[in-house]
Coordinates of C-alpha atoms in Angstrom, one line a residue:
A1 CA -24.8 -0.2 4.9
R2 CA -23.3 3.2 3.9
S3 CA -19.8 3.9 5.1
R4 CA -19.6 7.1 7.3
T5 CA -17.7 9.9 5.6
V6 CA -14.7 11.4 7.9
G7 CA -13.3 13.7 5.7
E8 CA -11.6 14.8 2.5
L9 CA -8.5 16.9 1.5
L10 CA -9.0 18.8 -1.8
A11 CA -6.0 19.8 -4.0
P12 CA -5.9 23.3 -5.1
S13 CA -7.0 24.0 -8.8
S14 CA -6.9 27.0 -11.1
P15 CA -9.8 27.7 -13.8
F16 CA -7.2 26.5 -16.6
D17 CA -5.9 23.3 -14.8
K18 CA -6.1 20.2 -16.8
K19 CA -7.1 17.0 -15.2
C20 CA -4.5 15.3 -17.1
G21 CA -1.7 14.9 -14.9
R22 CA -3.5 15.6 -11.6
E23 CA -4.4 11.8 -11.0
N24 CA -3.6 10.8 -7.4
W25 CA -2.0 7.4 -8.1
T26 CA -0.8 6.7 -4.7
V27 CA -1.5 7.6 -1.0
A28 CA 0.5 6.5 2.0
F29 CA 0.5 6.5 5.9
A30 CA 3.7 6.6 8.0
P31 CA 4.1 3.2 10.1
D32 CA 3.7 5.2 13.2
G33 CA 0.8 7.1 12.1
S34 CA 2.3 10.4 12.2
Y35 CA 2.2 11.5 8.6
L36 CA -0.3 11.0 5.5
A37 CA 1.3 11.4 2.1
W38 CA -0.4 11.7 -1.2
S39 CA 0.4 12.6 -5.0
Q40 CA -1.6 15.9 -5.7
G41 CA -0.6 15.6 -9.4
H42 CA 2.0 17.8 -11.5
R43 CA 5.0 16.5 -9.5
I44 CA 3.7 17.5 -6.2
V45 CA 3.7 15.5 -2.9
K46 CA 1.8 16.7 0.3
L47 CA 2.8 15.5 3.6
V48 CA 0.4 16.3 6.5
P49 CA 0.6 15.3 10.1
W50 CA -2.3 12.7 10.6
A51 CA -3.3 13.6 13.9
Q52 CA -3.7 17.3 13.1
C53 CA -5.6 16.4 10.1
L54 CA -8.1 14.2 12.0
N55 CA -8.4 17.2 14.2
N56 CA -9.4 19.5 11.5
F57 CA -11.9 17.2 10.5
L58 CA -13.5 17.2 13.8
L59 CA -13.2 21.0 14.0
H60 CA -14.2 21.9 10.5
G61 CA -16.3 19.4 9.2
T62 CA -15.4 17.0 6.5
K63 CA -14.3 19.3 3.8
N64 CA -10.8 20.9 3.9
G65 CA -8.7 22.5 1.3
A66 CA -5.3 20.9 0.9
N67 CA -3.6 24.1 1.6
A68 CA -5.5 25.0 4.6
V69 CA -5.1 21.5 6.5
G70 CA -1.8 21.6 7.9
T71 CA -0.8 24.9 9.6
R72 CA 2.6 24.4 11.1
P73 CA 2.7 23.7 14.8
P74 CA 4.2 26.3 17.2
R75 CA 8.1 25.7 17.3
Q76 CA 9.4 24.2 20.4
S77 CA 12.1 26.1 22.4
G78 CA 14.8 23.3 22.1
E79 CA 16.2 21.9 19.3
S80 CA 15.5 18.4 20.4
G81 CA 11.9 19.0 21.0
Q82 CA 11.3 20.1 17.3
K83 CA 13.5 17.6 15.8
N84 CA 10.8 15.2 15.1
K85 CA 7.9 17.0 15.2
P86 CA 5.5 16.4 12.4
C87 CA 5.2 19.4 9.9
E88 CA 3.5 19.9 6.9
H89 CA 5.5 19.8 3.6
I90 CA 4.9 20.5 -0.1
I91 CA 7.6 18.4 -2.1
D92 CA 8.2 19.1 -5.9
C93 CA 9.6 15.7 -7.3
G94 CA 10.6 17.2 -10.6
D95 CA 8.1 14.7 -12.3
I96 CA 4.9 12.9 -12.2
V97 CA 4.6 10.6 -9.1
W98 CA 3.3 7.2 -9.5
G99 CA 4.5 5.5 -6.2
L100 CA 5.0 6.3 -2.6
A101 CA 6.1 4.6 0.5
F102 CA 7.2 5.3 4.1
G103 CA 10.3 3.6 5.7
S104 CA 11.7 3.8 9.3
S105 CA 14.8 2.2 10.5
V106 CA 15.6 -0.2 13.5
P107 CA 18.9 -0.1 14.8
E108 CA 19.6 -3.8 15.1
K109 CA 18.8 -4.2 11.3
Q110 CA 22.1 -3.6 9.9
S111 CA 23.0 -3.3 6.1
R112 CA 23.9 -6.5 4.1
C113 CA 27.0 -4.2 3.0
V114 CA 30.4 -5.0 4.9
N115 CA 31.9 -1.3 4.6
I116 CA 29.2 0.3 6.4
E117 CA 31.5 2.9 7.9
W118 CA 32.0 4.6 4.6
H119 CA 28.5 5.4 4.0
R120 CA 27.3 9.1 3.9
F121 CA 24.2 8.4 5.5
K122 CA 23.3 6.8 8.8
F123 CA 19.7 6.4 9.2
G124 CA 18.8 6.2 12.7
Q125 CA 15.6 5.0 14.5
E126 CA 14.4 8.6 14.8
Q127 CA 14.5 9.1 11.0
L128 CA 11.2 8.6 8.7
L129 CA 12.0 8.3 5.0
L130 CA 9.5 8.9 2.1
A131 CA 10.3 7.1 -1.3
T132 CA 8.8 8.8 -4.4
G133 CA 8.7 6.9 -7.9
L134 CA 8.5 8.9 -10.7
S135 CA 7.5 8.7 -14.5
N136 CA 11.0 9.2 -15.6
G137 CA 12.2 6.0 -13.7
R138 CA 13.9 8.0 -10.8
I139 CA 13.3 7.2 -7.3
K140 CA 13.8 10.1 -4.7
I141 CA 14.1 9.5 -1.2
W142 CA 13.3 12.4 1.3
D143 CA 13.4 13.2 5.0
A144 CA 9.9 13.3 5.8
Y145 CA 10.5 15.7 8.9
T146 CA 12.4 18.1 6.9
G147 CA 11.4 17.6 3.3
K148 CA 15.0 17.6 2.4
L149 CA 16.0 15.3 -0.5
L150 CA 18.4 12.7 0.6
L151 CA 18.8 10.3 -2.4
N152 CA 18.1 10.0 -6.1
L153 CA 18.2 6.3 -7.5
M154 CA 18.7 6.0 -10.9
D155 CA 18.3 2.7 -12.6
H156 CA 14.8 1.9 -13.9
T157 CA 14.3 2.7 -17.6
E158 CA 10.7 3.4 -17.4
V159 CA 7.8 4.6 -14.9
V160 CA 8.3 3.3 -11.4
R161 CA 4.7 2.4 -10.7
D162 CA 5.1 1.3 -7.1
L163 CA 7.2 1.2 -4.0
T164 CA 7.3 -0.9 -0.8
F165 CA 9.7 -1.0 2.3
A166 CA 10.4 -4.0 4.2
P167 CA 8.4 -3.7 7.2
D168 CA 11.3 -5.1 9.3
G169 CA 13.0 -1.6 9.4
S170 CA 15.9 -2.9 7.5
L171 CA 15.4 0.1 5.0
I172 CA 15.3 -2.5 2.1
L173 CA 13.2 -1.0 -0.7
V174 CA 11.7 -2.7 -3.7
S175 CA 10.5 -0.8 -6.7
A176 CA 8.1 -1.9 -9.4
S177 CA 8.4 -0.6 -12.7
R178 CA 7.0 -0.6 -16.4
D179 CA 10.4 -1.8 -17.5
K180 CA 9.1 -5.3 -16.4
T181 CA 11.5 -5.4 -13.2
L182 CA 11.6 -5.3 -9.7
R183 CA 14.5 -3.8 -8.2
V184 CA 15.9 -4.0 -4.7
W185 CA 17.6 -1.2 -2.9
D186 CA 19.4 -0.9 0.2
L187 CA 19.1 2.5 1.7
K188 CA 21.5 1.8 4.5
D189 CA 24.0 1.1 2.0
D190 CA 23.5 4.6 0.5
G191 CA 20.8 3.4 -1.7
N192 CA 22.9 0.8 -3.4
M193 CA 20.7 -1.5 -5.9
M194 CA 21.2 -5.1 -4.5
K195 CA 19.2 -7.2 -7.0
V196 CA 17.0 -7.1 -10.2
L197 CA 14.0 -9.4 -10.0
R198 CA 13.3 -10.4 -13.7
G199 CA 10.1 -12.7 -14.4
H200 CA 7.1 -10.4 -15.4
P201 CA 6.5 -10.4 -19.1
N202 CA 4.9 -6.9 -19.1
W203 CA 4.7 -4.1 -17.0
V204 CA 4.8 -4.6 -13.3
Y205 CA 2.0 -2.6 -11.5
G206 CA 2.4 -3.2 -7.7
C207 CA 4.4 -5.0 -5.0
A208 CA 3.9 -5.5 -1.3
F209 CA 5.9 -7.3 1.6
S210 CA 4.6 -9.8 3.9
P211 CA 4.5 -8.6 7.6
D212 CA 7.6 -10.8 8.2
S213 CA 9.6 -9.2 5.1
S214 CA 10.4 -12.8 3.9
I215 CA 8.2 -12.8 0.9
L216 CA 7.7 -10.1 -1.8
C217 CA 4.3 -10.4 -3.8
S218 CA 4.3 -8.8 -7.2
V219 CA 1.5 -8.0 -9.7
G220 CA 1.3 -6.7 -13.3
A221 CA 0.3 -6.6 -16.8
S222 CA -0.5 -10.3 -16.9
K223 CA -2.8 -12.8 -15.4
A224 CA -0.4 -14.3 -12.8
V225 CA 0.5 -13.2 -9.4
F226 CA 4.3 -13.5 -8.4
L227 CA 5.6 -14.4 -5.1
W228 CA 9.5 -13.9 -4.5
D229 CA 11.7 -15.4 -1.7
M230 CA 13.5 -12.2 -0.2
D231 CA 16.1 -14.1 1.5
K232 CA 17.4 -15.8 -1.7
Y233 CA 15.9 -13.4 -4.2
S234 CA 14.4 -16.2 -6.2
M235 CA 10.9 -16.8 -7.2
L236 CA 8.8 -19.1 -5.1
R237 CA 5.7 -19.6 -7.1
K238 CA 3.3 -18.2 -9.6
L239 CA -0.5 -17.7 -8.2
E240 CA -2.8 -18.2 -11.3
G241 CA -6.5 -17.7 -11.5
H242 CA -7.3 -14.1 -12.6
H243 CA -8.5 -13.3 -16.1
N244 CA -7.0 -10.0 -16.6
D245 CA -4.2 -7.8 -15.5
V246 CA -3.7 -7.9 -11.8
V247 CA -3.1 -4.4 -10.4
A248 CA -2.7 -4.5 -6.8
C249 CA -2.0 -6.9 -3.8
E250 CA -1.5 -6.6 -0.1
F251 CA -0.9 -9.3 2.8
S252 CA -3.2 -9.7 5.8
P253 CA -1.4 -8.5 9.1
D254 CA -0.6 -11.8 10.2
G255 CA 0.8 -12.8 6.7
A256 CA -1.7 -16.0 6.3
L257 CA -3.7 -14.3 3.4
L258 CA -3.0 -12.3 0.4
A259 CA -5.7 -10.2 -1.3
T260 CA -5.1 -9.3 -5.2
A261 CA -7.2 -7.0 -7.2
S262 CA -7.6 -7.5 -11.0
Y263 CA -9.3 -5.8 -14.1
D264 CA -11.4 -9.0 -14.3
T265 CA -13.6 -7.3 -11.9
R266 CA -12.6 -9.7 -9.0
V267 CA -10.5 -9.6 -5.9
Y268 CA -9.1 -12.9 -4.6
V269 CA -8.0 -13.9 -1.2
W270 CA -5.3 -16.4 -1.5
D271 CA -3.4 -18.7 0.9
P272 CA 0.1 -17.7 -0.5
H273 CA 1.7 -20.6 1.1
L274 CA -0.2 -23.1 -0.8
G275 CA -1.3 -21.0 -3.8
V276 CA -5.0 -21.5 -3.6
I277 CA -7.6 -19.0 -3.8
L278 CA -9.7 -19.1 -0.4
R279 CA -12.2 -16.2 -1.4
E280 CA -13.5 -14.6 -4.3
F281 CA -15.2 -11.0 -4.1
G282 CA -17.1 -10.1 -7.3
H283 CA -17.8 -6.6 -8.2
L284 CA -20.8 -7.0 -10.5
F285 CA -22.9 -6.7 -7.4
P286 CA -24.5 -4.7 -5.6
P287 CA -25.4 -3.1 -8.9
P288 CA -25.7 0.7 -9.1
T289 CA -26.5 0.0 -12.8
P290 CA -27.4 -3.0 -15.0
I291 CA -24.4 -5.3 -15.9
F292 CA -24.2 -6.8 -19.3
A293 CA -20.8 -8.2 -19.6
G294 CA -18.6 -9.9 -17.3
G295 CA -15.2 -8.1 -17.1
A296 CA -16.5 -4.9 -18.7
N297 CA -13.9 -1.9 -18.0
D298 CA -16.6 0.0 -15.9
R299 CA -16.1 -2.6 -13.3
W300 CA -12.3 -2.8 -13.4
V301 CA -11.1 -3.1 -9.6
R302 CA -8.2 -0.4 -9.3
S303 CA -6.8 -1.2 -5.6
V304 CA -7.3 -3.5 -2.6
G305 CA -6.1 -2.9 1.1
F306 CA -6.4 -5.2 4.1
S307 CA -7.6 -3.8 7.4
H308 CA -5.6 -3.9 10.7
D309 CA -8.1 -6.2 12.4
G310 CA -7.4 -9.1 9.6
L311 CA -11.1 -9.2 9.2
H312 CA -11.9 -6.6 6.7
V313 CA -11.0 -6.0 3.0
A314 CA -11.5 -2.7 1.2
S315 CA -11.9 -2.4 -2.7
L316 CA -12.1 0.2 -5.0
A317 CA -13.5 -0.1 -8.7
D318 CA -14.4 1.8 -11.6
D319 CA -18.2 1.7 -11.0
K320 CA -17.8 4.5 -8.7
M321 CA -17.9 2.7 -5.4
V322 CA -15.7 1.8 -2.5
R323 CA -16.5 -1.4 -0.8
F324 CA -15.8 -3.1 2.6
W325 CA -15.9 -7.0 2.7
R326 CA -15.7 -9.4 5.7
I327 CA -13.2 -12.2 4.7
D328 CA -15.9 -14.7 5.8
E329 CA -19.0 -13.1 3.9
E330 CA -20.0 -13.0 0.3
Y331 CA -21.3 -9.5 0.1
P332 CA -19.9 -6.2 0.9
V333 CA -20.8 -5.0 4.7
Q334 CA -20.5 -1.5 3.7
V335 CA -20.0 0.6 0.5
A336 CA -19.4 4.3 -0.3
P337 CA -19.7 6.5 -3.4
L338 CA -16.5 7.7 -5.3
N339 CA -15.8 8.8 -8.7
N340 CA -12.7 8.2 -10.5
G341 CA -11.0 6.6 -7.7
L342 CA -7.4 5.4 -8.4
C343 CA -5.9 4.0 -4.9
C344 CA -6.9 3.1 -1.4
T345 CA -5.2 2.2 1.8
F346 CA -6.1 1.7 5.7
S347 CA -4.6 4.0 8.3
T348 CA -2.0 2.6 10.3
D349 CA -4.5 1.7 13.0
G350 CA -7.1 0.5 10.6
S351 CA -9.7 2.7 11.7
V352 CA -10.0 5.1 8.4
L353 CA -9.8 4.1 4.7
A354 CA -7.9 6.7 2.4
A355 CA -8.8 6.8 -1.3
G356 CA -7.3 9.1 -3.8
Q357 CA -8.9 10.4 -7.1
D358 CA -7.7 13.4 -9.2
G359 CA -5.2 15.0 -6.7
S360 CA -7.8 14.8 -3.8
V361 CA -8.1 12.2 -0.9
H362 CA -11.4 11.0 0.6
F363 CA -11.7 9.3 4.0
W364 CA -14.1 6.8 5.3
A365 CA -14.6 5.4 8.8
S366 CA -13.6 1.3 8.5
P367 CA -16.2 -1.1 9.8
S368 CA -16.1 -1.2 13.5
Q369 CA -16.1 -4.6 15.1
V370 CA -14.7 -6.2 18.1
C371 CA -12.5 -9.2 17.2
S372 CA -13.4 -12.5 18.7
L373 CA -10.9 -14.1 20.7
Q374 CA -10.7 -16.9 18.3
H375 CA -9.7 -14.7 15.4
L376 CA -7.0 -12.9 17.6
C377 CA -5.5 -16.4 18.7
R378 CA -5.6 -17.4 14.9
M379 CA -3.6 -14.2 14.0
A380 CA -1.2 -14.8 16.6
I381 CA -0.6 -18.4 15.7
R382 CA -0.4 -17.3 11.8
R383 CA 2.2 -14.8 12.4
V384 CA 4.7 -17.4 13.4
M385 CA 3.4 -20.5 11.6
P386 CA 2.9 -21.1 7.8
T387 CA 0.1 -23.2 6.3
S388 CA 2.2 -26.4 6.2
Q389 CA 3.1 -26.4 9.8
V390 CA -0.5 -25.7 11.0
K391 CA -1.7 -28.8 9.0
N392 CA 0.9 -30.9 10.9
L393 CA -0.5 -29.8 14.4
P394 CA -2.1 -32.8 16.4
I395 CA -5.5 -30.8 16.8
P396 CA -8.9 -31.6 15.4
C397 CA -9.7 -31.2 11.6
K398 CA -12.1 -28.4 12.1
L399 CA -9.6 -26.2 14.1
V400 CA -7.1 -26.6 11.4
E401 CA -9.6 -25.4 8.9
F402 CA -10.4 -22.4 11.1
L403 CA -6.6 -21.7 11.5
C404 CA -6.2 -21.9 7.7
Y405 CA -9.1 -19.7 7.0
Q406 CA -11.0 -22.2 5.3
I407 CA -14.1 -21.8 7.3

């Protein structure tokens, strides 16, 4: 089935604008669904209110120039009324942008630093932060509501390829870099760097937190997938099975599954607690053109995303196709065309997939399906119970297999 197009945001271009430097390596949704941000290339990040963006698609059709999407909403009469009103912002980051991540604070999640009263910044629950990872190794932290630069983090020596905030509201930020390291930053401690995670033999391409923030997954220019214990800042295990560089990773909403995408033309779905592969999604089929060699670079998988329902995975490959998979089916349930796609992510509610290419963003409706009561119960159990505990439950074997996503 062909996925339904929702809309697209096209980056402005001039007759002399070169494509080099215009790549959209990253697109991100705010945790509360208020904002969409993406890299337009040439140092520019665009933030638009997501609800307003969807309304424009409904009113004006699918195509929108990126400069015409977000007219500013009318100002409120009171200061408090407009304080957190989403407004469109264009941010010049000073260098090519490779990574983006939104973060928001939860008051009860205190900084691990003792002398918190000495801090310049007191990030409250009403704030929304945007982290940008740059080509020069810097990480800049912005206030998403005002577009103001708050922090400039400098420690990486190479490109900051990816960023991820801990989902628990602690404002712990992890950065993945081509300098072969991951670095852990505490933004509630004025951006203090807490830890350096070493172990990758080459470039680190991506990183992702588990939903409970206890585990970090990182992938890079090697065949292994690394899992880290974020309480002890130590390596838990390596997942081995890919045959080429692993370029993207994401946990399922209940944390029971981990999807990884590789240049070996495959997406694997793992049980991260056991380190075993549960599903394999190959990208040699459905074939838009004949395939003659496995792992050919015109079939490289660039990105992967897990839907909010925990049933669907989206993947983006160099064969000019976006695919939507069900975790219990062998073949894609929906496909869509996209040239030069580089990144993809689901919206906060999982209803839309956003994919970036050459400074622009394209949107498709996610496969819509009412989850079964069994699956909802499985997700509720797996959010609080790792595989080892599930296997010890005094329940029938078939039920254990279902809870472990083995059937």
